[in-house]
């Protein structure tokens, strides 16, 4: 009796485990999405040459893809066939068949063909198919299906040069339309954010002529173009029938954004000054990216996407590491920069791992680039704003320091004159020698030996009087050394003083004997050009001075590279003798304003008063 019971139990267990799960997807009679998880069969055609008839003739080639409707196989040259068994419910004879939408939500797929043998139906889509040929005008690959009651088999063939990622969705027409509206709304908000940031920083670039803003705008546009290929909006709206461009658009745009991101980073974090060794690494890697961009149209189609992944991931890690180093060094904007690249690195890593079939397709792996890039661009814009504020404060501090130094120099000069004057009354025998020493101390800069502000004022007044009598204009140049503060900060004031002495020597050598070179304080110099002068002659002299300053300066074992910003003005033949002081002040203000315009134009520039 016990043996019979155990035999009956064993038989029941075998029957339970021998029952296979339903091989058909039951289409519901209400609107909504049909779950395809665990209901899709697949077959990899290594030859990529099999036809539908050949595939149907060998049904045993197919295997069931477990527990998911998102099939991922990494990068492959094979063609992949999917098979979906459907069973449409019985409806009244007077009712029309329900409309369905079969959708593959990964837009970069090159070729997608859908077959329904029972209806003798074939439809094609894909990134390398003209958009006008798609059965449904949509950013993804969408195929309209209408089933009569009964069993139907749908075959899907995918051949692509991108990652073989095939998220399959089956929705009723109404549910598909509702989801489409929502997805386009979200993407519209995403692109609105990117283009808003790009427009704002473009205006700042046109106003300030600062390189980081220009690189930021270019990087945003390149990244937006690449993302538009990933989500299908570019092929739908921007280049609907440019099939040749679609073949390499995604890797071209993404690698270009990598290259521009490195240029932006070097400019924002000033790596050539703060991290010279790291900067050389960035230059080398940017050269690799530039070579990849130049050769992208000729890279074999199935290699361009792996090349993109192989270059993008190291770029993200490289810039992430630089962000950490900048944070430790206290570089302006480094905190926002680090958080920005952390977001993009995490999201970008998810996407690359999904493309390599290391992670499943989900919200983060499918929309990681959009999410990470939105966070990144917002935070990088904050970093730019912080840097702009920091530069403004530095400029104001430098102006205040220059004013304080000028006032201090005037007070010291006055004290020296008073002391020397008292000494003259006590030592008449040394009167001539004391007077000569007084003139030297009173009219020359103690560090560089150039004329100081007092001698400059006297000389400019006399030069204006001569120019007025002869009715010939004279010129005035204001020179401010670029990067002098960084030299003091990195190497100390002793090296900074040596640099000022060398700069003064070069300016003196480059000028005529009748022209006056003076130091106004700090790293600011002025040059009075005796009449006659013209705008062209002043510009030529200024360019000569600029070239003289740009030669490397050797201080002990240190090699310093600096430049200058030069502003100029011309005048001296209009006002009367009684207004020479007003004319001097006017010329000085004009030249000083032109100098700040040169700095705003990018430094190492020459600007004359009245130029745009």
Coordinates of C-alpha atoms in Angstrom, one line a residue:
X1 CA 0.0 0.0 0.0
X2 CA 2.8 2.4 0.9
X3 CA 4.6 1.7 -2.4
X4 CA 1.4 2.6 -4.3
X5 CA 1.0 5.9 -2.5
X6 CA 4.7 6.9 -3.1
X7 CA 4.3 5.9 -6.8
X8 CA 1.2 8.1 -7.0
X9 CA 3.0 11.0 -5.4
X10 CA 5.9 10.6 -7.8
X11 CA 3.6 10.5 -10.8
X12 CA 1.9 13.7 -9.7
X13 CA 5.2 15.5 -9.2
X14 CA 6.4 14.4 -12.6
X15 CA 3.1 15.7 -14.2
X16 CA 3.5 19.0 -12.4
X17 CA 7.0 19.6 -13.6
X18 CA 6.3 18.3 -17.1
X19 CA 3.7 21.0 -17.7
X20 CA 5.5 23.8 -19.6
X21 CA 4.5 27.4 -19.1
X22 CA 2.1 28.9 -21.6
X23 CA 4.0 29.6 -24.9
X24 CA 1.4 32.3 -25.9
X25 CA 0.8 35.8 -24.8
X26 CA -2.9 36.4 -24.1
X27 CA -3.9 39.8 -25.5
X28 CA -6.2 41.5 -23.0
X29 CA -9.6 43.0 -24.0
X30 CA -8.8 46.3 -22.3
X31 CA -6.3 49.1 -23.1
X32 CA -2.9 48.9 -21.5
X33 CA 0.6 47.4 -21.8
X34 CA 1.0 43.7 -22.3
X35 CA 3.7 42.0 -20.1
X36 CA 6.2 40.1 -22.3
X37 CA 8.6 39.1 -19.5
X38 CA 9.6 35.5 -20.1
X39 CA 7.5 35.2 -23.2
X40 CA 10.1 36.1 -25.9
X41 CA 12.1 33.5 -27.8
X42 CA 15.3 34.5 -29.5
X43 CA 17.9 33.1 -32.0
X44 CA 21.3 34.4 -32.9
X45 CA 22.0 34.2 -36.6
X46 CA 25.8 34.3 -36.8
X47 CA 25.8 34.6 -40.6
X48 CA 23.3 37.5 -40.6
X49 CA 22.0 36.0 -43.8
X50 CA 19.0 33.8 -42.9
X51 CA 15.6 34.6 -44.3
X52 CA 12.2 34.4 -42.6
X53 CA 11.3 31.2 -44.4
X54 CA 14.6 29.6 -43.2
X55 CA 14.0 30.7 -39.6
X56 CA 10.4 29.4 -39.6
X57 CA 11.6 26.1 -41.1
X58 CA 13.8 25.5 -38.0
X59 CA 11.7 26.5 -34.9
X60 CA 14.0 24.5 -32.6
X61 CA 16.7 27.1 -33.1
X62 CA 14.9 29.5 -30.8
X63 CA 15.5 29.7 -27.0
X64 CA 13.3 31.3 -24.4
X65 CA 14.8 34.6 -22.9
X66 CA 14.1 34.3 -19.2
X67 CA 12.2 36.8 -17.0
X68 CA 12.6 39.9 -19.0
X69 CA 11.4 41.7 -22.1
X70 CA 14.6 43.7 -22.4
X71 CA 17.1 41.5 -24.4
X72 CA 20.7 42.6 -24.2
X73 CA 23.6 40.9 -25.9
X74 CA 26.4 43.6 -26.0
X75 CA 28.2 44.4 -29.2
X76 CA 27.8 41.7 -32.0
X77 CA 27.8 41.4 -35.8
X78 CA 25.1 38.7 -35.7
X79 CA 21.5 39.2 -36.6
X80 CA 19.1 38.4 -33.8
X81 CA 15.6 37.0 -34.4
X82 CA 12.9 37.3 -31.8
X83 CA 9.7 35.3 -31.8
X84 CA 6.5 36.2 -30.0
X85 CA 3.4 34.0 -29.8
X86 CA 0.2 35.9 -29.4
X87 CA -3.4 34.9 -28.9
X88 CA -6.0 37.5 -29.6
X89 CA -9.3 37.1 -27.7
X90 CA -12.6 36.4 -29.5
X91 CA -14.7 39.5 -30.3
X92 CA -18.0 40.1 -31.9
X93 CA -18.1 39.9 -35.6
X94 CA -19.2 43.5 -35.9
X95 CA -16.3 44.7 -33.8
X96 CA -13.1 46.0 -35.5
X97 CA -9.8 44.3 -34.5
X98 CA -8.0 46.0 -31.6
X99 CA -5.0 48.1 -32.7
X100 CA -1.7 47.4 -31.0
X101 CA 1.8 49.0 -31.1
X102 CA 4.9 46.9 -31.0
X103 CA 7.8 49.1 -29.9
X104 CA 11.6 48.7 -29.5
X105 CA 12.6 51.5 -27.2
X106 CA 16.3 51.5 -28.0
X107 CA 16.6 54.1 -30.8
X108 CA 20.2 53.5 -32.1
X109 CA 19.3 50.0 -33.5
X110 CA 20.5 50.1 -37.2
X111 CA 18.0 47.8 -38.8
X112 CA 14.7 46.4 -37.4
X113 CA 12.3 44.2 -39.4
X114 CA 9.0 42.9 -38.2
X115 CA 7.1 40.0 -39.8
X116 CA 3.6 38.7 -39.2
X117 CA 3.3 35.6 -41.5
X118 CA -0.4 35.1 -40.9
X119 CA -1.1 38.6 -42.3
X120 CA 1.7 38.5 -44.9
X121 CA 3.0 41.6 -43.3
X122 CA 6.5 43.0 -43.2
X123 CA 7.6 46.4 -41.8
X124 CA 11.0 48.0 -41.5
X125 CA 12.6 50.6 -39.3
X126 CA 16.0 51.5 -38.0
X127 CA 18.6 54.2 -37.6
X128 CA 20.1 53.4 -41.0
X129 CA 16.7 53.4 -42.7
X130 CA 15.3 56.8 -44.0
X131 CA 12.9 58.1 -41.4
X132 CA 10.2 58.6 -44.0
X133 CA 10.1 54.8 -44.5
X134 CA 9.2 54.0 -40.8
X135 CA 5.7 52.7 -40.4
X136 CA 5.0 55.1 -37.5
X137 CA 6.6 58.5 -37.2
X138 CA 8.2 58.1 -33.8
X139 CA 11.6 58.5 -32.3
X140 CA 11.7 54.8 -31.4
X141 CA 11.0 51.8 -33.7
X142 CA 7.2 51.4 -33.6
X143 CA 5.1 48.9 -35.6
X144 CA 1.3 49.0 -35.8
X145 CA -0.4 45.7 -35.5
X146 CA -4.1 44.6 -35.7
X147 CA -4.9 41.0 -34.8
X148 CA -8.0 39.1 -35.6
X149 CA -9.2 36.5 -33.0
X150 CA -6.8 33.6 -32.8
X151 CA -3.2 32.7 -32.7
X152 CA -0.5 34.9 -34.3
X153 CA 3.3 34.7 -34.5
X154 CA 5.4 37.9 -34.7
X155 CA 9.0 37.7 -35.8
X156 CA 11.5 40.5 -35.2
X157 CA 14.9 40.7 -36.9
X158 CA 17.5 43.1 -35.5
X159 CA 20.9 43.8 -37.1
X160 CA 22.8 46.7 -35.6
X161 CA 26.3 48.3 -35.2
X162 CA 25.4 49.6 -31.8
X163 CA 24.9 47.6 -28.6
X164 CA 22.4 44.8 -29.2
X165 CA 19.9 46.1 -26.7
X166 CA 16.3 45.2 -27.5
X167 CA 13.7 46.4 -25.0
X168 CA 10.4 45.1 -26.5
X169 CA 7.1 46.7 -25.5
X170 CA 3.5 45.8 -26.7
X171 CA 0.8 48.4 -25.9
X172 CA -2.7 49.2 -27.1
X173 CA -2.8 52.2 -29.4
X174 CA -4.3 54.4 -26.7
X175 CA -1.8 53.4 -24.0
X176 CA 1.1 53.9 -26.5
X177 CA -0.2 57.4 -27.4
X178 CA -0.4 58.4 -23.8
X179 CA 3.1 57.1 -23.0
X180 CA 4.4 58.9 -26.1
X181 CA 3.0 62.3 -25.0
X182 CA 4.6 61.8 -21.5
X183 CA 8.0 60.8 -22.9
X184 CA 8.2 63.7 -25.4
X185 CA 7.2 66.1 -22.6
X186 CA 10.1 64.8 -20.4
X187 CA 12.6 65.0 -23.3
X188 CA 11.4 68.5 -24.1
X189 CA 12.1 69.6 -20.5
X190 CA 15.6 68.0 -20.7
X191 CA 16.5 69.8 -24.0
X192 CA 15.0 73.0 -22.8
X193 CA 17.3 72.9 -19.7
X194 CA 20.4 72.2 -21.8
X195 CA 19.6 74.9 -24.4
X196 CA 18.7 77.4 -21.7
X197 CA 22.1 76.8 -20.0
X198 CA 23.9 77.0 -23.4
X199 CA 22.2 80.3 -24.3
X200 CA 22.9 81.9 -21.0
X201 CA 26.6 81.0 -21.0
X202 CA 26.8 82.0 -24.7
X203 CA 25.8 85.5 -23.8
X204 CA 28.4 85.5 -21.0
X205 CA 31.0 84.4 -23.5
X206 CA 30.2 87.1 -26.0
X207 CA 30.3 89.7 -23.2
X208 CA 33.4 88.5 -21.3
X209 CA 35.3 86.7 -24.0
X210 CA 36.3 84.2 -21.4
X211 CA 37.4 80.8 -22.8
X212 CA 35.6 78.5 -20.2
X213 CA 32.2 79.9 -21.3
X214 CA 32.9 79.1 -24.9
X215 CA 34.1 75.6 -24.2
X216 CA 31.0 75.0 -22.0
X217 CA 28.6 76.0 -24.7
X218 CA 30.3 73.9 -27.3
X219 CA 30.3 70.9 -25.0
X220 CA 26.6 71.3 -24.2
X221 CA 25.7 71.4 -27.9
X222 CA 27.9 68.3 -28.7
X223 CA 26.4 66.3 -25.8
X224 CA 22.9 67.3 -26.7
X225 CA 23.5 66.2 -30.3
X226 CA 24.7 62.8 -29.1
X227 CA 21.8 62.3 -26.7
X228 CA 19.4 63.2 -29.5
X229 CA 20.7 60.2 -31.5
X230 CA 20.3 58.0 -28.4
X231 CA 16.7 58.9 -27.9
X232 CA 15.8 59.3 -31.6
X233 CA 14.9 62.9 -31.7
X234 CA 17.9 63.9 -33.9
X235 CA 17.0 61.4 -36.7
X236 CA 13.3 62.4 -36.4
X237 CA 13.6 66.2 -36.4
X238 CA 17.1 67.3 -37.3
X239 CA 18.3 65.0 -40.1
X240 CA 15.4 62.6 -40.9
X241 CA 16.9 61.2 -44.1
X242 CA 20.7 61.6 -43.5
X243 CA 21.3 57.8 -43.3
X244 CA 25.1 58.2 -43.9
X245 CA 25.4 60.6 -41.0
X246 CA 23.4 58.3 -38.7
X247 CA 26.0 55.6 -39.3
X248 CA 28.5 57.4 -37.1
X249 CA 26.6 60.3 -35.6
X250 CA 26.4 58.9 -32.0
X251 CA 30.1 58.1 -31.5
X252 CA 31.1 61.2 -33.3
X253 CA 29.0 63.5 -31.1
X254 CA 29.9 61.7 -27.8
X255 CA 33.7 61.7 -28.5
X256 CA 33.5 65.3 -29.5
X257 CA 31.8 66.2 -26.2
X258 CA 34.6 64.3 -24.4
X259 CA 37.2 66.4 -26.2
X260 CA 35.5 69.6 -25.5
X261 CA 35.0 68.6 -21.8
X262 CA 38.8 68.3 -21.5
X263 CA 39.3 71.8 -23.1
X264 CA 36.7 73.2 -20.7
X265 CA 38.4 71.5 -17.7
X266 CA 41.8 72.8 -18.6
X267 CA 40.4 76.3 -18.9
X268 CA 38.2 76.3 -15.8
X269 CA 40.7 74.7 -13.4
X270 CA 43.8 76.3 -14.9
X271 CA 45.5 72.9 -14.9
X272 CA 48.5 74.3 -16.9
X273 CA 49.4 76.4 -13.7
X274 CA 48.0 74.3 -10.9
X275 CA 48.6 70.8 -12.2
X276 CA 51.2 71.0 -14.9
X277 CA 51.9 67.2 -15.0
X278 CA 48.2 66.4 -15.1
X279 CA 47.8 69.0 -17.8
X280 CA 50.2 67.2 -20.0
X281 CA 48.2 64.0 -19.6
X282 CA 45.1 65.9 -20.5
X283 CA 46.8 67.2 -23.6
X284 CA 47.9 63.8 -24.7
X285 CA 44.4 62.2 -24.1
X286 CA 42.7 65.1 -26.0
X287 CA 45.1 64.4 -28.9
X288 CA 43.8 60.8 -28.9
X289 CA 40.2 62.0 -28.9
X290 CA 40.9 64.4 -31.7
X291 CA 42.4 61.7 -33.8
X292 CA 39.4 59.5 -33.1
X293 CA 37.1 62.4 -34.2
X294 CA 39.0 62.9 -37.4
X295 CA 38.9 59.2 -38.4
X296 CA 35.4 58.4 -37.1
X297 CA 33.8 58.4 -40.6
X298 CA 36.3 55.8 -41.8
X299 CA 36.2 53.5 -38.7
X300 CA 34.3 50.3 -39.5
X301 CA 30.7 50.6 -38.5
X302 CA 30.8 47.8 -35.9
X303 CA 33.9 49.3 -34.3
X304 CA 32.8 52.9 -33.9
X305 CA 30.5 52.3 -30.9
X306 CA 33.0 50.1 -28.9
X307 CA 35.6 52.9 -29.6
X308 CA 33.2 55.4 -28.2
X309 CA 32.7 53.4 -25.0
X310 CA 36.5 52.7 -24.8
X311 CA 37.3 56.4 -24.9
X312 CA 34.3 57.9 -23.0
X313 CA 34.8 55.8 -19.8
X314 CA 38.5 56.7 -19.3
X315 CA 37.6 60.4 -20.0
X316 CA 35.1 60.3 -17.2
X317 CA 37.5 58.7 -14.8
X318 CA 40.3 61.1 -15.7
X319 CA 38.2 64.2 -15.2
X320 CA 36.7 62.8 -12.0
X321 CA 40.3 62.3 -10.6
X322 CA 41.2 65.8 -11.6
X323 CA 38.1 67.0 -9.7
X324 CA 39.3 65.3 -6.5
X325 CA 42.8 66.8 -6.9
X326 CA 41.3 70.3 -7.5
X327 CA 39.2 69.9 -4.4
X328 CA 42.2 69.1 -2.3
X329 CA 44.1 72.1 -3.7
X330 CA 41.2 74.5 -3.1
X331 CA 40.7 75.5 -6.8
X332 CA 37.7 77.8 -7.4
X333 CA 34.7 75.9 -8.6
X334 CA 36.2 72.5 -7.9
X335 CA 33.4 71.3 -5.6
X336 CA 30.7 71.9 -8.2
X337 CA 33.0 70.4 -10.8
X338 CA 33.6 67.2 -8.8
X339 CA 29.9 66.6 -8.0
X340 CA 29.0 67.2 -11.7
X341 CA 31.5 64.7 -13.0
X342 CA 30.6 62.2 -10.2
X343 CA 26.9 62.3 -11.4
X344 CA 27.9 61.8 -15.1
X345 CA 30.5 59.1 -14.2
X346 CA 28.0 57.0 -12.3
X347 CA 25.3 57.3 -14.9
X348 CA 27.6 57.0 -17.8
X349 CA 29.2 53.8 -16.3
X350 CA 25.7 52.3 -16.0
X351 CA 25.0 53.0 -19.6
X352 CA 28.4 51.6 -20.8
X353 CA 27.9 48.4 -18.7
X354 CA 24.4 48.0 -20.2
X355 CA 25.8 48.4 -23.7
X356 CA 28.3 45.6 -22.9
X357 CA 25.5 43.4 -21.5
X358 CA 26.9 43.6 -18.0
X359 CA 23.8 45.2 -16.5
X360 CA 20.1 44.8 -17.4
X361 CA 18.1 47.5 -19.2
X362 CA 16.3 49.7 -16.6
X363 CA 15.5 53.4 -16.0
X364 CA 19.0 54.3 -14.9
X365 CA 20.8 52.3 -17.7
X366 CA 18.4 53.6 -20.4
X367 CA 18.2 57.2 -19.4
X368 CA 21.5 57.5 -17.5
X369 CA 23.2 59.8 -20.0
X370 CA 20.2 62.2 -20.0
X371 CA 20.0 62.2 -16.2
X372 CA 23.7 62.5 -15.6
X373 CA 24.3 65.2 -18.3
X374 CA 21.4 67.3 -16.9
X375 CA 22.9 67.3 -13.4
X376 CA 26.4 67.8 -14.8
X377 CA 25.6 70.8 -17.0
X378 CA 23.6 72.6 -14.2
X379 CA 26.5 72.1 -11.7
X380 CA 29.2 73.1 -14.2
X381 CA 27.2 76.3 -14.8
X382 CA 27.4 77.0 -11.1
X383 CA 31.1 76.4 -11.2
X384 CA 31.5 79.0 -13.9
X385 CA 29.4 81.5 -11.9
X386 CA 31.6 80.9 -8.9
X387 CA 34.7 81.4 -10.9
X388 CA 33.4 84.6 -12.4
X389 CA 32.6 85.9 -8.9
X390 CA 36.1 85.0 -7.7
X391 CA 37.8 86.8 -10.6
X392 CA 35.7 89.9 -9.9
X393 CA 36.8 89.9 -6.3
X394 CA 40.5 89.4 -7.3
X395 CA 40.2 92.3 -9.8
X396 CA 38.8 94.6 -7.1
X397 CA 41.4 93.5 -4.6
X398 CA 44.2 94.1 -7.2
X399 CA 42.8 97.6 -7.9
X400 CA 42.6 98.4 -4.2
X401 CA 46.2 97.1 -3.6
X402 CA 47.5 99.2 -6.5
X403 CA 45.8 102.3 -5.1
X404 CA 47.2 101.6 -1.6
X405 CA 50.7 101.1 -3.0
X406 CA 50.5 104.4 -4.9
X407 CA 49.4 106.3 -1.8
X408 CA 52.0 104.6 0.3
X409 CA 54.7 105.5 -2.3
X410 CA 53.6 109.1 -2.4
X411 CA 53.7 109.4 1.5
X412 CA 57.1 107.7 1.6
X413 CA 58.4 110.1 -1.1
X414 CA 57.1 113.1 0.7
X415 CA 58.8 111.9 3.9
X416 CA 62.1 111.4 2.1
X417 CA 61.9 114.9 0.5
X418 CA 61.3 116.5 3.9
X419 CA 64.2 114.6 5.5
X420 CA 66.6 115.5 2.7
X421 CA 65.4 119.2 2.8
X422 CA 66.2 119.4 6.5
X423 CA 69.6 117.8 5.9
X424 CA 70.5 120.4 3.3
X425 CA 70.2 123.2 5.9
X426 CA 72.8 121.4 8.1
X427 CA 75.4 120.5 5.3
X428 CA 75.8 123.3 2.7
X429 CA 79.0 121.8 1.6
X430 CA 77.3 118.8 0.3
X431 CA 74.4 120.7 -1.2
X432 CA 74.9 119.7 -4.8
X433 CA 75.4 116.0 -4.0
X434 CA 72.4 115.9 -1.7
X435 CA 70.2 117.6 -4.3
X436 CA 71.2 115.0 -6.9
X437 CA 70.4 112.2 -4.5
X438 CA 67.1 113.8 -3.7
X439 CA 66.2 114.0 -7.4
X440 CA 67.1 110.4 -7.9
X441 CA 65.1 109.1 -4.9
X442 CA 62.2 111.3 -5.7
X443 CA 61.8 110.5 -9.3
X444 CA 62.8 106.9 -9.7
X445 CA 61.3 103.5 -8.6
X446 CA 63.4 101.9 -5.9
X447 CA 63.0 98.3 -7.3
X448 CA 63.3 98.7 -11.1
X449 CA 65.1 102.0 -11.4
X450 CA 62.4 103.3 -13.7
X451 CA 60.7 106.7 -13.4
X452 CA 58.1 106.7 -10.7
X453 CA 54.7 108.4 -10.6
X454 CA 56.1 111.8 -9.6
X455 CA 58.6 111.9 -12.5
X456 CA 55.9 110.5 -14.8
X457 CA 53.4 113.3 -13.9
X458 CA 56.1 116.0 -14.5
X459 CA 57.3 114.5 -17.8
X460 CA 53.8 114.0 -19.1
X461 CA 52.9 117.7 -18.4
X462 CA 56.0 118.9 -20.2
X463 CA 55.4 116.5 -23.1
X464 CA 51.8 117.7 -23.5
X465 CA 53.0 121.4 -23.5
X466 CA 55.5 120.6 -26.3
X467 CA 53.0 118.6 -28.2
X468 CA 50.5 121.5 -28.0
X469 CA 53.1 124.1 -29.2
X470 CA 54.1 121.9 -32.1
X471 CA 50.5 120.8 -32.8
X472 CA 51.6 117.1 -32.9
X473 CA 49.9 114.4 -30.8
X474 CA 51.7 112.1 -28.4
X475 CA 50.8 108.7 -27.2
X476 CA 50.3 107.0 -23.8
X477 CA 50.5 103.3 -23.0
X478 CA 49.4 101.5 -19.8
X479 CA 50.9 98.0 -19.3
X480 CA 49.7 95.5 -16.8
X481 CA 51.5 92.1 -16.4
X482 CA 49.1 89.1 -16.9
X483 CA 49.6 86.2 -14.4
X484 CA 51.9 88.2 -12.0
X485 CA 49.8 87.3 -9.0
X486 CA 50.1 83.6 -9.8
X487 CA 54.0 84.0 -9.9
X488 CA 54.0 85.6 -6.4
X489 CA 51.6 82.9 -5.0
X490 CA 53.5 80.0 -6.5
X491 CA 57.1 81.1 -6.2
X492 CA 57.2 83.9 -3.6
X493 CA 57.8 87.7 -3.7
X494 CA 61.6 87.4 -4.3
X495 CA 60.9 85.7 -7.7
X496 CA 58.2 88.2 -8.3
X497 CA 60.6 91.1 -7.7
X498 CA 63.1 89.6 -10.1
X499 CA 60.4 89.2 -12.7
X500 CA 59.4 93.0 -12.3
X501 CA 63.1 94.0 -12.7
X502 CA 63.4 91.9 -15.9
X503 CA 60.1 93.3 -17.3
X504 CA 61.3 96.9 -16.6
X505 CA 64.6 96.2 -18.3
X506 CA 62.8 94.8 -21.4
X507 CA 60.4 97.8 -21.6
X508 CA 63.3 100.2 -21.3
X509 CA 65.3 98.5 -24.0
X510 CA 62.4 98.4 -26.5
X511 CA 61.8 102.2 -26.3
X512 CA 63.5 105.3 -27.7
X513 CA 65.7 107.5 -25.5
X514 CA 63.2 110.4 -25.7
X515 CA 60.3 108.2 -24.5
X516 CA 59.6 107.8 -20.8
X517 CA 59.0 104.3 -19.2
X518 CA 57.7 104.5 -15.6
X519 CA 56.4 102.1 -13.0
X520 CA 53.1 103.1 -11.4
X521 CA 53.2 100.5 -8.7
X522 CA 52.7 96.7 -8.4
X523 CA 52.9 95.2 -11.9
X524 CA 51.6 98.3 -13.7
X525 CA 53.9 100.3 -16.1
X526 CA 53.3 103.4 -18.3
X527 CA 55.1 104.6 -21.4
X528 CA 54.9 108.2 -22.7
X529 CA 55.6 108.3 -26.5
X530 CA 56.8 111.8 -27.6
X531 CA 55.2 113.5 -30.6
X532 CA 54.5 113.0 -33.4
X533 CA 52.5 109.8 -33.0
X534 CA 49.7 108.1 -34.9
X535 CA 47.3 105.3 -34.1
X536 CA 49.3 102.8 -36.2
X537 CA 52.6 103.8 -34.7
X538 CA 51.3 103.4 -31.2
X539 CA 49.8 100.0 -32.0
X540 CA 53.2 98.9 -33.6
X541 CA 55.1 100.0 -30.5
X542 CA 52.6 98.3 -28.2
X543 CA 52.9 95.0 -30.2
X544 CA 56.7 95.3 -29.9
X545 CA 56.4 95.6 -26.1
X546 CA 54.0 92.7 -26.0
X547 CA 56.4 90.4 -27.9
X548 CA 59.3 91.6 -25.6
X549 CA 57.3 90.6 -22.5
X550 CA 56.3 87.2 -23.8
X551 CA 59.8 85.8 -24.0
X552 CA 60.5 83.3 -21.1
X553 CA 62.1 84.7 -18.0
X554 CA 64.7 82.7 -16.2
X555 CA 65.0 83.2 -12.4
X556 CA 67.5 80.8 -10.9
X557 CA 66.2 77.3 -12.0
X558 CA 62.6 78.6 -12.6
X559 CA 61.3 79.4 -16.1
X560 CA 58.4 81.9 -16.0
X561 CA 56.1 82.7 -18.9
X562 CA 54.1 85.9 -18.6
X563 CA 52.4 88.3 -21.0
X564 CA 50.9 91.7 -20.7
X565 CA 47.6 93.6 -21.4
X566 CA 48.3 97.0 -23.0
X567 CA 45.9 99.9 -23.4
X568 CA 46.7 103.1 -25.3
X569 CA 45.4 106.6 -25.9
X570 CA 46.5 109.5 -28.1
X571 CA 46.1 113.3 -27.7
X572 CA 47.7 116.5 -26.8
X573 CA 46.9 119.2 -29.4
X574 CA 43.5 120.5 -28.3
X575 CA 43.5 121.9 -24.7
X576 CA 45.2 125.1 -23.6
X577 CA 48.2 125.3 -21.2
X578 CA 45.9 126.0 -18.3
X579 CA 44.2 122.7 -18.8
X580 CA 47.2 120.4 -19.1
X581 CA 46.4 118.6 -15.8
X582 CA 42.9 117.8 -17.1
X583 CA 44.3 116.5 -20.4
X584 CA 46.9 114.4 -18.5
X585 CA 44.1 112.9 -16.4
X586 CA 41.9 112.2 -19.4
X587 CA 44.7 110.5 -21.4
X588 CA 45.5 108.3 -18.4
X589 CA 41.9 107.3 -17.8
X590 CA 41.5 106.5 -21.5
X591 CA 44.6 104.3 -21.6
X592 CA 43.7 102.6 -18.3
X593 CA 40.2 101.8 -19.6
X594 CA 41.7 100.4 -22.8
X595 CA 44.0 98.2 -20.8
X596 CA 41.1 96.7 -18.9
X597 CA 39.3 96.1 -22.2
X598 CA 42.4 94.2 -23.3
X599 CA 42.3 92.0 -20.2
X600 CA 38.6 91.3 -20.8
X601 CA 39.4 90.3 -24.4
X602 CA 41.5 87.4 -23.1
X603 CA 44.7 89.0 -22.0
X604 CA 48.0 89.2 -24.0
X605 CA 46.1 91.8 -26.0
X606 CA 46.4 95.4 -27.2
X607 CA 43.5 97.8 -27.2
X608 CA 43.5 101.5 -28.1
X609 CA 40.9 104.0 -26.8
X610 CA 37.9 104.1 -29.0
X611 CA 38.2 100.6 -30.4
X612 CA 35.2 98.2 -30.1

